[in-house]
Amino acid sequence: MIAVATIQRRDVPKAPLLQAVFVVLLIVGAFLAPVLDLDDASLIYSLCCLILLHSVWSLWSWAQVTRTWFDSYSLFLIAATLFNAGQAILEVFGLNPEGLLGRQFPPTTLVQTLFLVLIGLAAMHLGALLAAVRSPKRSTTSKSAPDAESTLSSLRTIGWALLFVALPFTAIVIKEEIAVVSSAGYFALYQQQAGTGLNAGPVVLSAFLIPGAMFLLAGACRNRGQRLIAVAIIAGYAVIQFYLGVRHEAAILAVEAIWVWHRLIRPIKPALLIGMGILMVAVIFPLVGAVRNTSGKDRSTVDFLAQNYATIDNPLVASVSEMGGSMETIAHTLTLVPATRDYEMGVGYAYAVSTLFPNLFWKIHPAIAHELPSTWLTWQVDPYTASQGGGLGFSFIAEAYLNFGYIGVPILLFFGGYLLARLVRWADRGIRPDRVAFVATAACFAIFLARAELAVVLRGVIWYSIAPYLATVWLARRRAAQAARPAEPTFVRWPLGSPVSASSRLTESYRNN
């Protein structure tokens, strides 16, 4: 018994315990810093170093606990770090020539912002590690799952049905967007009047292209022809979005499709994954950012693209710095709340949940009438950009602070990390293509939460992920039940005219002989 207990103690991963200790030390340090009367300017670099070290530790510890470097949680973790702490990481290496966040905030605000980012990411990762430890280990079978062929055929059916609905409306929407971008550039997309109610139908229905392609790709893991069709749709859609200048949607869709391929079809080597990531961040992102506000047909020529890329000074640093600028929304929120706006105490999240209901009953949706946090913030700090239809974005860290202050950030992000990791581990448990398709589709919308608020992503997760998944499960179980149902007996007619089953006829023949 002692030996068994010793083995069990040794099998428990130490990563969650170390992460918990780090979170506690951060909280203790937050209480001690005012007492020690430390210089805020001297704390900035130390906090940036801690953020860098925690980022490396987070990826390494997740890989050690889950035995995988590539899943939807690690992708969200990378996105959350780049958008909320990208400039902090650059600060460690002296790669912010204009200073941290352009030197527009005093040292005190920068220290508070960096600490809030660090405690938020640390609490989120603590929840994720605890969820990973508590989740069952990966298995290759699932007792409650329908048979594989029923699941795959149902995925293909749902995927084709969604594509059949989405493709005509996607063509309409893309045609209009290309016309706008070609004549006035990327920013003009946000100067168009947004459709409401039934007028928003084409945009809403066109979004079903994402789950349709993902479910078809997962269901066609054994069907080369349909698999190539799914890949072509995803690649074509991503290229068009990059042309339009919509980097986040194109990048997330492409990366999640690669994860589906990696999980269900053929594992991709880590070196190739890293190479594709560097290509996207160091080449595609800065290039799209440099040319997307250019109008005219020249923006798609090779010479024009090459000339604009050559003007970018250190594209990798420029890309990370631009993404890391989202930390600005946290700093502004700290400055304005509660000085000019009270804590929402959960009201903001309630309005975010209301976005699950379509705008068919109101002239303006309640969540929009209440004013989204990103809209409010842009009008507060950059009225000109807001008046032109632009925005600064937001952050899930800033939203947690807006609702419940400093205490809300670690608590909410702890539970958020726990739930996200449980979902990812649930998809990784057993070879279940339907779960993989569901998580990949949900991640296409949820990863954007790294630089947005809940109201922007919640509808996509529920409408375009959960609903297709439940339809797939229902259809797969129905097909599996039909396949398992015994065949009805075949009747033959005896010479005397009485109908008797073929099995009874054979039994009687054996008796007579």
Short mmCIF file of C-alpha atoms in Angstrom, two decimals:
data_model
loop_
_atom_site.label_atom_id
_atom_site.label_comp_id
_atom_site.label_asym_id
_atom_site.label_seq_id
_atom_site.Cartn_x
_atom_site.Cartn_y
_atom_site.Cartn_z
CA MET A 1 0.00 0.00 0.00
CA ILE A 2 2.87 2.34 0.81
CA ALA A 3 4.48 1.57 -2.56
CA VAL A 4 1.25 2.28 -4.42
CA ALA A 5 0.75 5.54 -2.58
CA THR A 6 4.33 6.56 -3.37
CA ILE A 7 3.83 5.84 -7.08
CA GLN A 8 0.59 7.81 -7.12
CA ARG A 9 2.26 10.78 -5.46
CA ARG A 10 5.09 10.69 -8.00
CA ASP A 11 2.62 10.48 -10.90
CA VAL A 12 0.93 13.74 -9.91
CA PRO A 13 2.31 16.53 -12.17
CA LYS A 14 4.08 19.31 -10.32
CA ALA A 15 3.19 21.99 -12.87
CA PRO A 16 -0.18 22.96 -11.29
CA LEU A 17 1.42 23.24 -7.85
CA LEU A 18 4.22 25.46 -9.16
CA GLN A 19 1.70 27.58 -11.06
CA ALA A 20 -0.42 27.97 -7.92
CA VAL A 21 2.63 29.09 -5.95
CA PHE A 22 3.44 31.65 -8.63
CA VAL A 23 -0.10 33.07 -8.55
CA VAL A 24 0.01 33.34 -4.75
CA LEU A 25 3.38 35.11 -4.90
CA LEU A 26 1.96 37.59 -7.40
CA ILE A 27 -0.95 38.36 -5.09
CA VAL A 28 1.38 38.77 -2.10
CA GLY A 29 3.65 41.01 -4.18
CA ALA A 30 0.69 43.20 -5.11
CA PHE A 31 0.04 43.88 -1.42
CA LEU A 32 3.72 44.38 -0.54
CA ALA A 33 4.65 46.73 -3.41
CA PRO A 34 2.83 49.81 -1.99
CA VAL A 35 4.33 49.17 1.44
CA LEU A 36 7.87 48.96 0.06
CA ASP A 37 7.34 52.20 -1.88
CA LEU A 38 9.15 50.92 -4.97
CA ASP A 39 9.79 53.11 -7.98
CA ASP A 40 7.23 52.33 -10.68
CA ALA A 41 9.69 52.93 -13.51
CA SER A 42 12.05 50.32 -12.08
CA LEU A 43 9.26 47.72 -11.91
CA ILE A 44 8.33 47.92 -15.60
CA TYR A 45 11.29 45.95 -16.92
CA SER A 46 11.02 43.35 -14.14
CA LEU A 47 7.35 42.74 -14.93
CA CYS A 48 8.15 42.43 -18.65
CA CYS A 49 10.77 39.78 -17.84
CA LEU A 50 8.27 37.91 -15.67
CA ILE A 51 5.74 37.97 -18.51
CA LEU A 52 8.31 36.53 -20.93
CA LEU A 53 9.36 33.79 -18.53
CA HIS A 54 5.75 32.92 -17.74
CA SER A 55 4.92 32.70 -21.45
CA VAL A 56 7.70 30.18 -22.04
CA TRP A 57 6.77 28.26 -18.89
CA SER A 58 3.09 28.16 -19.85
CA LEU A 59 3.72 26.52 -23.23
CA TRP A 60 6.29 24.11 -21.81
CA SER A 61 4.19 23.09 -18.79
CA TRP A 62 1.09 22.55 -20.93
CA ALA A 63 3.07 20.32 -23.26
CA GLN A 64 4.48 18.36 -20.33
CA VAL A 65 1.07 17.76 -18.75
CA THR A 66 -0.90 17.03 -21.92
CA ARG A 67 1.89 15.52 -24.07
CA THR A 68 0.99 17.80 -26.96
CA TRP A 69 2.35 21.10 -28.24
CA PHE A 70 -0.46 21.79 -30.68
CA ASP A 71 -4.10 22.13 -29.67
CA SER A 72 -6.73 24.83 -29.34
CA TYR A 73 -5.69 25.82 -25.81
CA SER A 74 -2.05 26.38 -26.78
CA LEU A 75 -3.26 28.44 -29.76
CA PHE A 76 -5.46 30.59 -27.51
CA LEU A 77 -2.59 30.95 -25.04
CA ILE A 78 -0.25 32.18 -27.79
CA ALA A 79 -2.88 34.60 -29.12
CA ALA A 80 -3.67 35.94 -25.64
CA THR A 81 0.02 36.47 -24.93
CA LEU A 82 0.82 38.17 -28.24
CA PHE A 83 -2.15 40.54 -28.17
CA ASN A 84 -2.01 41.41 -24.47
CA ALA A 85 1.72 41.17 -23.79
CA GLY A 86 3.48 41.29 -27.16
CA GLN A 87 5.07 44.67 -26.51
CA ALA A 88 6.09 43.60 -23.00
CA ILE A 89 8.09 40.72 -24.53
CA LEU A 90 9.69 43.09 -27.03
CA GLU A 91 10.60 45.44 -24.18
CA VAL A 92 12.80 42.75 -22.65
CA PHE A 93 15.01 42.79 -25.76
CA GLY A 94 14.86 46.55 -26.27
CA LEU A 95 12.77 46.24 -29.44
CA ASN A 96 10.27 49.00 -28.68
CA PRO A 97 11.92 52.04 -30.33
CA GLU A 98 8.93 54.23 -29.48
CA GLY A 99 8.68 52.88 -25.95
CA LEU A 100 6.12 50.63 -24.32
CA LEU A 101 2.69 51.50 -25.78
CA GLY A 102 4.24 54.56 -27.41
CA ARG A 103 4.99 56.22 -24.04
CA GLN A 104 1.41 57.48 -23.85
CA PHE A 105 0.87 56.21 -20.30
CA PRO A 106 2.66 57.15 -17.06
CA PRO A 107 4.82 54.51 -15.30
CA THR A 108 2.17 53.89 -12.64
CA THR A 109 -0.44 52.95 -15.24
CA LEU A 110 2.04 50.77 -17.11
CA VAL A 111 2.94 48.87 -13.94
CA GLN A 112 -0.74 48.29 -13.13
CA THR A 113 -1.40 47.16 -16.71
CA LEU A 114 1.54 44.76 -16.82
CA PHE A 115 0.60 43.28 -13.48
CA LEU A 116 -3.02 42.83 -14.53
CA VAL A 117 -1.90 41.05 -17.71
CA LEU A 118 0.49 38.83 -15.77
CA ILE A 119 -1.96 37.85 -13.02
CA GLY A 120 -4.69 37.27 -15.62
CA LEU A 121 -2.60 34.97 -17.81
CA ALA A 122 -1.18 33.18 -14.75
CA ALA A 123 -4.64 32.54 -13.27
CA MET A 124 -5.96 31.34 -16.62
CA HIS A 125 -3.09 28.91 -17.01
CA LEU A 126 -3.53 27.64 -13.46
CA GLY A 127 -7.14 26.76 -14.25
CA ALA A 128 -6.05 25.09 -17.49
CA LEU A 129 -3.38 22.96 -15.77
CA LEU A 130 -5.82 21.82 -13.09
CA ALA A 131 -8.32 20.86 -15.79
CA ALA A 132 -5.66 18.95 -17.71
CA VAL A 133 -4.62 17.00 -14.61
CA ARG A 134 -8.21 16.14 -13.71
CA SER A 135 -9.14 15.08 -17.24
CA PRO A 136 -8.89 11.39 -18.17
CA LYS A 137 -5.89 10.39 -20.21
CA ARG A 138 -6.18 10.24 -23.98
CA SER A 139 -7.69 7.01 -25.24
CA THR A 140 -8.21 5.57 -28.68
CA THR A 141 -11.77 4.40 -28.19
CA SER A 142 -14.96 5.73 -26.66
CA LYS A 143 -17.60 3.33 -25.36
CA SER A 144 -20.47 5.82 -25.67
CA ALA A 145 -19.59 6.92 -29.21
CA PRO A 146 -21.52 5.76 -32.26
CA ASP A 147 -19.61 3.66 -34.74
CA ALA A 148 -16.94 5.53 -36.70
CA GLU A 149 -18.59 5.25 -40.10
CA SER A 150 -21.88 6.69 -38.81
CA THR A 151 -20.04 9.63 -37.28
CA LEU A 152 -17.98 10.34 -40.38
CA SER A 153 -20.93 10.11 -42.75
CA SER A 154 -22.97 12.39 -40.45
CA LEU A 155 -20.15 14.93 -40.35
CA ARG A 156 -20.05 14.97 -44.13
CA THR A 157 -23.83 15.31 -44.34
CA ILE A 158 -23.95 18.24 -41.91
CA GLY A 159 -20.89 19.81 -43.56
CA TRP A 160 -22.41 19.68 -47.03
CA ALA A 161 -25.76 20.95 -45.73
CA LEU A 162 -24.09 23.97 -44.11
CA LEU A 163 -22.03 24.67 -47.21
CA PHE A 164 -25.13 24.43 -49.39
CA VAL A 165 -26.72 27.15 -47.24
CA ALA A 166 -23.62 29.31 -46.86
CA LEU A 167 -21.91 29.32 -50.27
CA PRO A 168 -24.45 31.46 -52.20
CA PHE A 169 -24.55 34.10 -49.45
CA THR A 170 -20.77 33.95 -49.02
CA ALA A 171 -20.36 34.71 -52.71
CA ILE A 172 -22.68 37.72 -52.39
CA VAL A 173 -20.94 39.08 -49.30
CA ILE A 174 -17.43 38.57 -50.68
CA LYS A 175 -18.33 40.21 -53.99
CA GLU A 176 -19.56 43.32 -52.16
CA GLU A 177 -16.52 43.41 -49.85
CA ILE A 178 -14.03 43.06 -52.71
CA ALA A 179 -15.73 45.94 -54.51
CA VAL A 180 -15.48 48.14 -51.40
CA VAL A 181 -11.84 47.25 -50.66
CA SER A 182 -10.75 47.65 -54.28
CA SER A 183 -12.20 51.15 -54.45
CA ALA A 184 -11.48 52.51 -50.96
CA GLY A 185 -9.28 50.09 -49.01
CA TYR A 186 -9.77 47.86 -45.98
CA PHE A 187 -10.94 50.58 -43.59
CA ALA A 188 -13.93 51.28 -45.83
CA LEU A 189 -15.41 47.94 -44.79
CA TYR A 190 -16.17 49.46 -41.39
CA GLN A 191 -17.70 52.59 -42.89
CA GLN A 192 -20.54 50.65 -44.49
CA GLN A 193 -23.90 50.65 -42.77
CA ALA A 194 -24.28 47.36 -40.91
CA GLY A 195 -27.40 45.39 -41.66
CA THR A 196 -29.84 44.67 -38.84
CA GLY A 197 -32.68 42.21 -38.49
CA LEU A 198 -33.52 40.42 -41.71
CA ASN A 199 -31.13 42.68 -43.65
CA ALA A 200 -28.24 41.00 -41.84
CA GLY A 201 -29.38 37.59 -43.12
CA PRO A 202 -26.74 37.20 -45.87
CA VAL A 203 -23.88 37.91 -43.43
CA VAL A 204 -25.32 35.59 -40.78
CA LEU A 205 -25.89 32.73 -43.22
CA SER A 206 -22.53 33.19 -44.94
CA ALA A 207 -20.78 32.51 -41.61
CA PHE A 208 -21.98 28.90 -41.79
CA LEU A 209 -19.19 28.40 -44.32
CA ILE A 210 -16.72 27.97 -41.43
CA PRO A 211 -18.49 25.09 -39.64
CA GLY A 212 -19.47 23.59 -42.99
CA ALA A 213 -15.86 23.40 -44.17
CA MET A 214 -14.56 22.21 -40.78
CA PHE A 215 -17.17 19.47 -40.39
CA LEU A 216 -16.63 18.33 -43.97
CA LEU A 217 -12.86 18.20 -43.44
CA ALA A 218 -13.25 16.16 -40.25
CA GLY A 219 -15.78 13.82 -41.85
CA ALA A 220 -13.69 13.34 -44.99
CA CYS A 221 -10.55 12.21 -43.15
CA ARG A 222 -10.91 8.87 -45.01
CA ASN A 223 -12.26 10.32 -48.24
CA ARG A 224 -9.57 12.01 -50.32
CA GLY A 225 -11.87 13.67 -52.82
CA GLN A 226 -14.13 15.40 -50.31
CA ARG A 227 -11.11 16.20 -48.14
CA LEU A 228 -9.53 18.11 -51.04
CA ILE A 229 -12.78 20.02 -51.56
CA ALA A 230 -12.84 21.06 -47.89
CA VAL A 231 -9.18 22.14 -48.03
CA ALA A 232 -9.82 24.13 -51.21
CA ILE A 233 -12.77 25.95 -49.64
CA ILE A 234 -10.82 26.79 -46.48
CA ALA A 235 -7.70 27.89 -48.38
CA GLY A 236 -9.69 29.96 -50.85
CA TYR A 237 -11.68 31.67 -48.12
CA ALA A 238 -8.52 32.42 -46.12
CA VAL A 239 -6.75 33.91 -49.16
CA ILE A 240 -9.74 36.14 -49.90
CA GLN A 241 -9.85 37.34 -46.29
CA PHE A 242 -6.14 38.14 -46.40
CA TYR A 243 -6.73 40.09 -49.62
CA LEU A 244 -9.50 42.04 -47.91
CA GLY A 245 -7.20 42.73 -44.96
CA VAL A 246 -9.10 40.65 -42.39
CA ARG A 247 -6.08 38.90 -40.90
CA HIS A 248 -7.52 37.40 -37.72
CA GLU A 249 -10.35 35.47 -39.40
CA ALA A 250 -8.13 34.10 -42.15
CA ALA A 251 -5.29 33.12 -39.81
CA ILE A 252 -7.46 31.44 -37.18
CA LEU A 253 -9.42 29.48 -39.79
CA ALA A 254 -6.21 28.27 -41.46
CA VAL A 255 -4.55 27.28 -38.17
CA GLU A 256 -7.59 25.41 -36.87
CA ALA A 257 -7.93 23.54 -40.17
CA ILE A 258 -4.28 22.54 -39.83
CA TRP A 259 -5.02 21.27 -36.33
CA VAL A 260 -7.93 19.14 -37.65
CA TRP A 261 -5.57 17.70 -40.26
CA HIS A 262 -2.92 17.09 -37.60
CA ARG A 263 -5.37 15.39 -35.26
CA LEU A 264 -7.42 13.26 -37.68
CA ILE A 265 -5.51 12.78 -40.91
CA ARG A 266 -1.73 12.95 -40.51
CA PRO A 267 0.46 14.40 -37.72
CA ILE A 268 2.47 17.46 -38.76
CA LYS A 269 6.07 17.74 -37.63
CA PRO A 270 6.76 20.47 -35.01
CA ALA A 271 9.45 22.06 -37.21
CA LEU A 272 6.93 22.51 -40.02
CA LEU A 273 4.35 23.99 -37.62
CA ILE A 274 6.89 26.47 -36.26
CA GLY A 275 7.94 27.39 -39.79
CA MET A 276 4.34 28.06 -40.83
CA GLY A 277 3.81 30.17 -37.71
CA ILE A 278 6.88 32.29 -38.40
CA LEU A 279 5.83 32.69 -42.04
CA MET A 280 2.42 33.93 -40.96
CA VAL A 281 3.66 36.36 -38.30
CA ALA A 282 6.82 37.58 -40.04
CA VAL A 283 5.62 37.75 -43.65
CA ILE A 284 1.87 37.54 -44.16
CA PHE A 285 0.69 39.67 -41.21
CA PRO A 286 3.00 42.66 -41.79
CA LEU A 287 2.52 42.51 -45.56
CA VAL A 288 -1.27 42.51 -45.28
CA GLY A 289 -1.06 45.32 -42.74
CA ALA A 290 1.10 47.39 -45.09
CA VAL A 291 -1.13 47.15 -48.16
CA ARG A 292 -4.67 46.59 -46.90
CA ASN A 293 -5.57 50.30 -46.83
CA THR A 294 -4.43 50.73 -50.43
CA SER A 295 -7.15 50.90 -53.07
CA GLY A 296 -6.99 49.89 -56.70
CA LYS A 297 -5.93 46.80 -58.56
CA ASP A 298 -2.20 47.39 -57.93
CA ARG A 299 -2.54 46.10 -54.40
CA SER A 300 -2.63 42.51 -55.72
CA THR A 301 0.41 42.64 -58.01
CA VAL A 302 3.64 40.92 -57.02
CA ASP A 303 5.80 44.00 -57.60
CA PHE A 304 3.56 46.17 -55.43
CA LEU A 305 3.58 43.61 -52.61
CA ALA A 306 7.36 43.19 -52.79
CA GLN A 307 7.98 46.95 -52.71
CA ASN A 308 5.73 47.46 -49.70
CA TYR A 309 7.22 44.52 -47.81
CA ALA A 310 10.72 45.91 -48.41
CA THR A 311 9.73 49.16 -46.67
CA ILE A 312 8.86 47.34 -43.43
CA ASP A 313 11.64 47.63 -40.86
CA ASN A 314 12.03 44.23 -39.15
CA PRO A 315 8.65 42.69 -40.14
CA LEU A 316 8.58 40.16 -37.28
CA VAL A 317 9.04 42.86 -34.63
CA ALA A 318 6.55 45.13 -36.39
CA SER A 319 3.95 42.38 -36.43
CA VAL A 320 4.38 41.49 -32.76
CA SER A 321 4.39 45.17 -31.79
CA GLU A 322 1.15 45.81 -33.66
CA MET A 323 -0.58 42.84 -32.07
CA GLY A 324 0.80 43.77 -28.64
CA GLY A 325 -0.76 47.19 -29.00
CA SER A 326 -4.02 45.64 -27.80
CA MET A 327 -2.59 46.00 -24.28
CA GLU A 328 -3.47 49.66 -24.76
CA THR A 329 -7.14 48.80 -24.23
CA ILE A 330 -6.31 47.41 -20.78
CA ALA A 331 -4.35 50.54 -19.84
CA HIS A 332 -7.17 52.83 -20.99
CA THR A 333 -9.74 50.75 -19.10
CA LEU A 334 -7.65 51.00 -15.92
CA THR A 335 -7.50 54.77 -16.37
CA LEU A 336 -11.22 55.25 -17.01
CA VAL A 337 -12.71 52.68 -14.61
CA PRO A 338 -13.90 53.52 -11.99
CA ALA A 339 -12.81 57.15 -12.49
CA THR A 340 -15.37 57.92 -15.23
CA ARG A 341 -17.38 54.69 -15.38
CA ASP A 342 -18.44 52.37 -12.57
CA TYR A 343 -17.75 48.66 -12.50
CA GLU A 344 -20.50 46.80 -14.33
CA MET A 345 -20.72 44.00 -11.76
CA GLY A 346 -21.62 41.39 -14.35
CA VAL A 347 -24.13 43.46 -16.32
CA GLY A 348 -21.78 43.54 -19.28
CA TYR A 349 -21.62 39.75 -19.38
CA ALA A 350 -25.42 39.57 -19.18
CA TYR A 351 -25.75 41.78 -22.24
CA ALA A 352 -23.15 39.63 -23.98
CA VAL A 353 -25.35 36.58 -23.37
CA SER A 354 -28.29 38.48 -24.89
CA THR A 355 -26.47 38.44 -28.25
CA LEU A 356 -27.51 34.79 -28.57
CA PHE A 357 -30.95 36.09 -29.53
CA PRO A 358 -31.11 37.58 -33.05
CA ASN A 359 -32.15 41.17 -33.58
CA LEU A 360 -35.66 40.44 -34.81
CA PHE A 361 -37.65 42.10 -32.05
CA TRP A 362 -35.82 45.40 -31.50
CA LYS A 363 -34.76 48.28 -33.72
CA ILE A 364 -31.34 48.12 -32.03
CA HIS A 365 -30.14 45.01 -30.23
CA PRO A 366 -30.00 45.51 -26.42
CA ALA A 367 -26.29 44.68 -26.34
CA ILE A 368 -25.58 47.38 -28.94
CA ALA A 369 -27.90 49.85 -27.23
CA HIS A 370 -26.05 49.22 -23.96
CA GLU A 371 -22.84 49.96 -25.93
CA LEU A 372 -20.16 47.36 -26.38
CA PRO A 373 -17.02 47.92 -24.27
CA SER A 374 -14.90 48.32 -27.40
CA THR A 375 -17.28 50.94 -28.80
CA TRP A 376 -17.36 52.84 -25.51
CA LEU A 377 -13.59 52.81 -25.19
CA THR A 378 -12.96 54.00 -28.75
CA TRP A 379 -15.35 56.92 -28.33
CA GLN A 380 -13.61 57.84 -25.07
CA VAL A 381 -10.00 57.84 -26.27
CA ASP A 382 -10.20 58.23 -30.08
CA PRO A 383 -13.48 59.88 -31.14
CA TYR A 384 -12.26 60.49 -34.69
CA THR A 385 -11.58 56.79 -35.33
CA ALA A 386 -14.94 55.93 -33.76
CA SER A 387 -16.75 58.44 -35.98
CA GLN A 388 -15.17 56.81 -39.04
CA GLY A 389 -16.41 53.36 -38.01
CA GLY A 390 -13.06 52.13 -36.67
CA GLY A 391 -12.19 50.79 -33.26
CA LEU A 392 -9.38 49.91 -30.88
CA GLY A 393 -10.71 46.45 -30.11
CA PHE A 394 -10.77 45.24 -26.55
CA SER A 395 -9.46 42.38 -24.39
CA PHE A 396 -10.92 39.61 -22.27
CA ILE A 397 -8.64 40.85 -19.47
CA ALA A 398 -9.99 44.39 -19.75
CA GLU A 399 -13.55 43.07 -19.81
CA ALA A 400 -13.02 41.10 -16.60
CA TYR A 401 -11.65 44.24 -14.93
CA LEU A 402 -14.51 46.38 -16.30
CA ASN A 403 -17.03 44.05 -14.67
CA PHE A 404 -15.44 43.20 -11.31
CA GLY A 405 -12.22 45.18 -10.91
CA TYR A 406 -8.86 43.74 -9.87
CA ILE A 407 -10.37 40.79 -8.04
CA GLY A 408 -12.43 39.77 -11.05
CA VAL A 409 -9.47 39.27 -13.38
CA PRO A 410 -7.80 36.27 -11.67
CA ILE A 411 -11.08 34.67 -10.60
CA LEU A 412 -12.87 34.90 -13.95
CA LEU A 413 -9.81 33.97 -15.97
CA PHE A 414 -9.12 30.99 -13.69
CA PHE A 415 -12.55 29.55 -14.43
CA GLY A 416 -12.24 30.53 -18.09
CA GLY A 417 -8.95 28.67 -18.42
CA TYR A 418 -10.39 25.67 -16.59
CA LEU A 419 -13.44 25.43 -18.87
CA LEU A 420 -11.40 25.96 -22.03
CA ALA A 421 -8.89 23.28 -21.08
CA ARG A 422 -11.64 20.84 -20.13
CA LEU A 423 -13.23 21.35 -23.53
CA VAL A 424 -9.94 20.85 -25.34
CA ARG A 425 -9.11 17.71 -23.35
CA TRP A 426 -12.63 16.40 -23.95
CA ALA A 427 -12.04 16.67 -27.69
CA ASP A 428 -8.67 14.96 -27.32
CA ARG A 429 -10.14 12.00 -25.44
CA GLY A 430 -10.71 9.23 -27.94
CA ILE A 431 -10.69 9.42 -31.71
CA ARG A 432 -13.90 11.44 -32.10
CA PRO A 433 -13.94 13.46 -35.33
CA ASP A 434 -17.22 15.12 -34.32
CA ARG A 435 -15.64 16.55 -31.17
CA VAL A 436 -12.57 17.69 -33.08
CA ALA A 437 -14.76 19.48 -35.63
CA PHE A 438 -16.78 21.13 -32.87
CA VAL A 439 -13.74 22.41 -30.94
CA ALA A 440 -12.00 23.61 -34.11
CA THR A 441 -15.09 25.54 -35.19
CA ALA A 442 -15.63 27.02 -31.72
CA ALA A 443 -11.98 28.06 -31.58
CA CYS A 444 -12.34 29.95 -34.88
CA PHE A 445 -14.59 32.36 -32.99
CA ALA A 446 -13.34 32.03 -29.39
CA ILE A 447 -9.64 32.77 -30.06
CA PHE A 448 -10.65 36.28 -31.17
CA LEU A 449 -11.61 36.87 -27.52
CA ALA A 450 -7.90 37.58 -26.93
CA ARG A 451 -8.49 41.04 -28.41
CA ALA A 452 -12.26 41.47 -28.14
CA GLU A 453 -15.17 41.19 -25.71
CA LEU A 454 -17.48 38.25 -25.06
CA ALA A 455 -20.40 39.74 -27.00
CA VAL A 456 -18.38 39.58 -30.22
CA VAL A 457 -17.62 35.84 -30.04
CA LEU A 458 -20.40 34.20 -28.04
CA ARG A 459 -22.93 33.99 -30.84
CA GLY A 460 -20.40 32.36 -33.14
CA VAL A 461 -19.51 29.72 -30.56
CA ILE A 462 -23.14 28.77 -29.89
CA TRP A 463 -24.77 29.17 -33.29
CA TYR A 464 -22.00 27.94 -35.53
CA SER A 465 -20.38 25.32 -33.30
CA ILE A 466 -22.72 23.74 -30.76
CA ALA A 467 -25.74 23.55 -33.05
CA PRO A 468 -23.92 21.69 -35.89
CA TYR A 469 -22.25 19.40 -33.36
CA LEU A 470 -25.57 18.42 -31.75
CA ALA A 471 -27.06 17.83 -35.20
CA THR A 472 -24.12 15.58 -36.07
CA VAL A 473 -24.41 13.56 -32.84
CA TRP A 474 -28.15 13.09 -33.34
CA LEU A 475 -27.75 11.99 -36.94
CA ALA A 476 -24.84 9.64 -36.13
CA ARG A 477 -26.77 7.91 -33.34
CA ARG A 478 -29.80 7.56 -35.54
CA ARG A 479 -27.75 5.96 -38.31
CA ALA A 480 -25.94 3.70 -35.84
CA ALA A 481 -29.27 2.56 -34.40
CA GLN A 482 -30.63 1.81 -37.85
CA ALA A 483 -27.52 -0.17 -38.74
CA ALA A 484 -27.76 -2.20 -35.51
CA ARG A 485 -31.46 -2.94 -35.95
CA PRO A 486 -32.04 -6.61 -36.98
CA ALA A 487 -33.38 -7.13 -40.46
CA GLU A 488 -37.08 -7.90 -40.75
CA PRO A 489 -37.84 -11.58 -41.58
CA THR A 490 -38.53 -12.46 -45.19
CA PHE A 491 -41.74 -14.42 -45.76
CA VAL A 492 -42.31 -17.15 -48.33
CA ARG A 493 -45.54 -18.86 -49.24
CA TRP A 494 -46.02 -22.55 -48.58
CA PRO A 495 -47.78 -24.59 -51.19
CA LEU A 496 -50.83 -24.69 -48.92
CA GLY A 497 -50.97 -20.88 -49.01
CA SER A 498 -49.99 -19.96 -45.42
CA PRO A 499 -47.20 -17.34 -45.07
CA VAL A 500 -44.24 -18.65 -43.06
CA SER A 501 -40.92 -16.98 -42.43
CA ALA A 502 -37.90 -18.27 -44.31
CA SER A 503 -36.15 -19.21 -41.03
CA SER A 504 -39.14 -21.34 -39.94
CA ARG A 505 -39.23 -22.99 -43.38
CA LEU A 506 -35.55 -23.94 -43.08
CA THR A 507 -36.05 -25.34 -39.56
CA GLU A 508 -38.96 -27.47 -40.68
CA SER A 509 -36.92 -28.80 -43.56
CA TYR A 510 -34.20 -29.98 -41.17
CA ARG A 511 -36.78 -31.72 -39.00
CA ASN A 512 -38.30 -33.59 -41.91
CA ASN A 513 -34.92 -34.81 -43.13
#
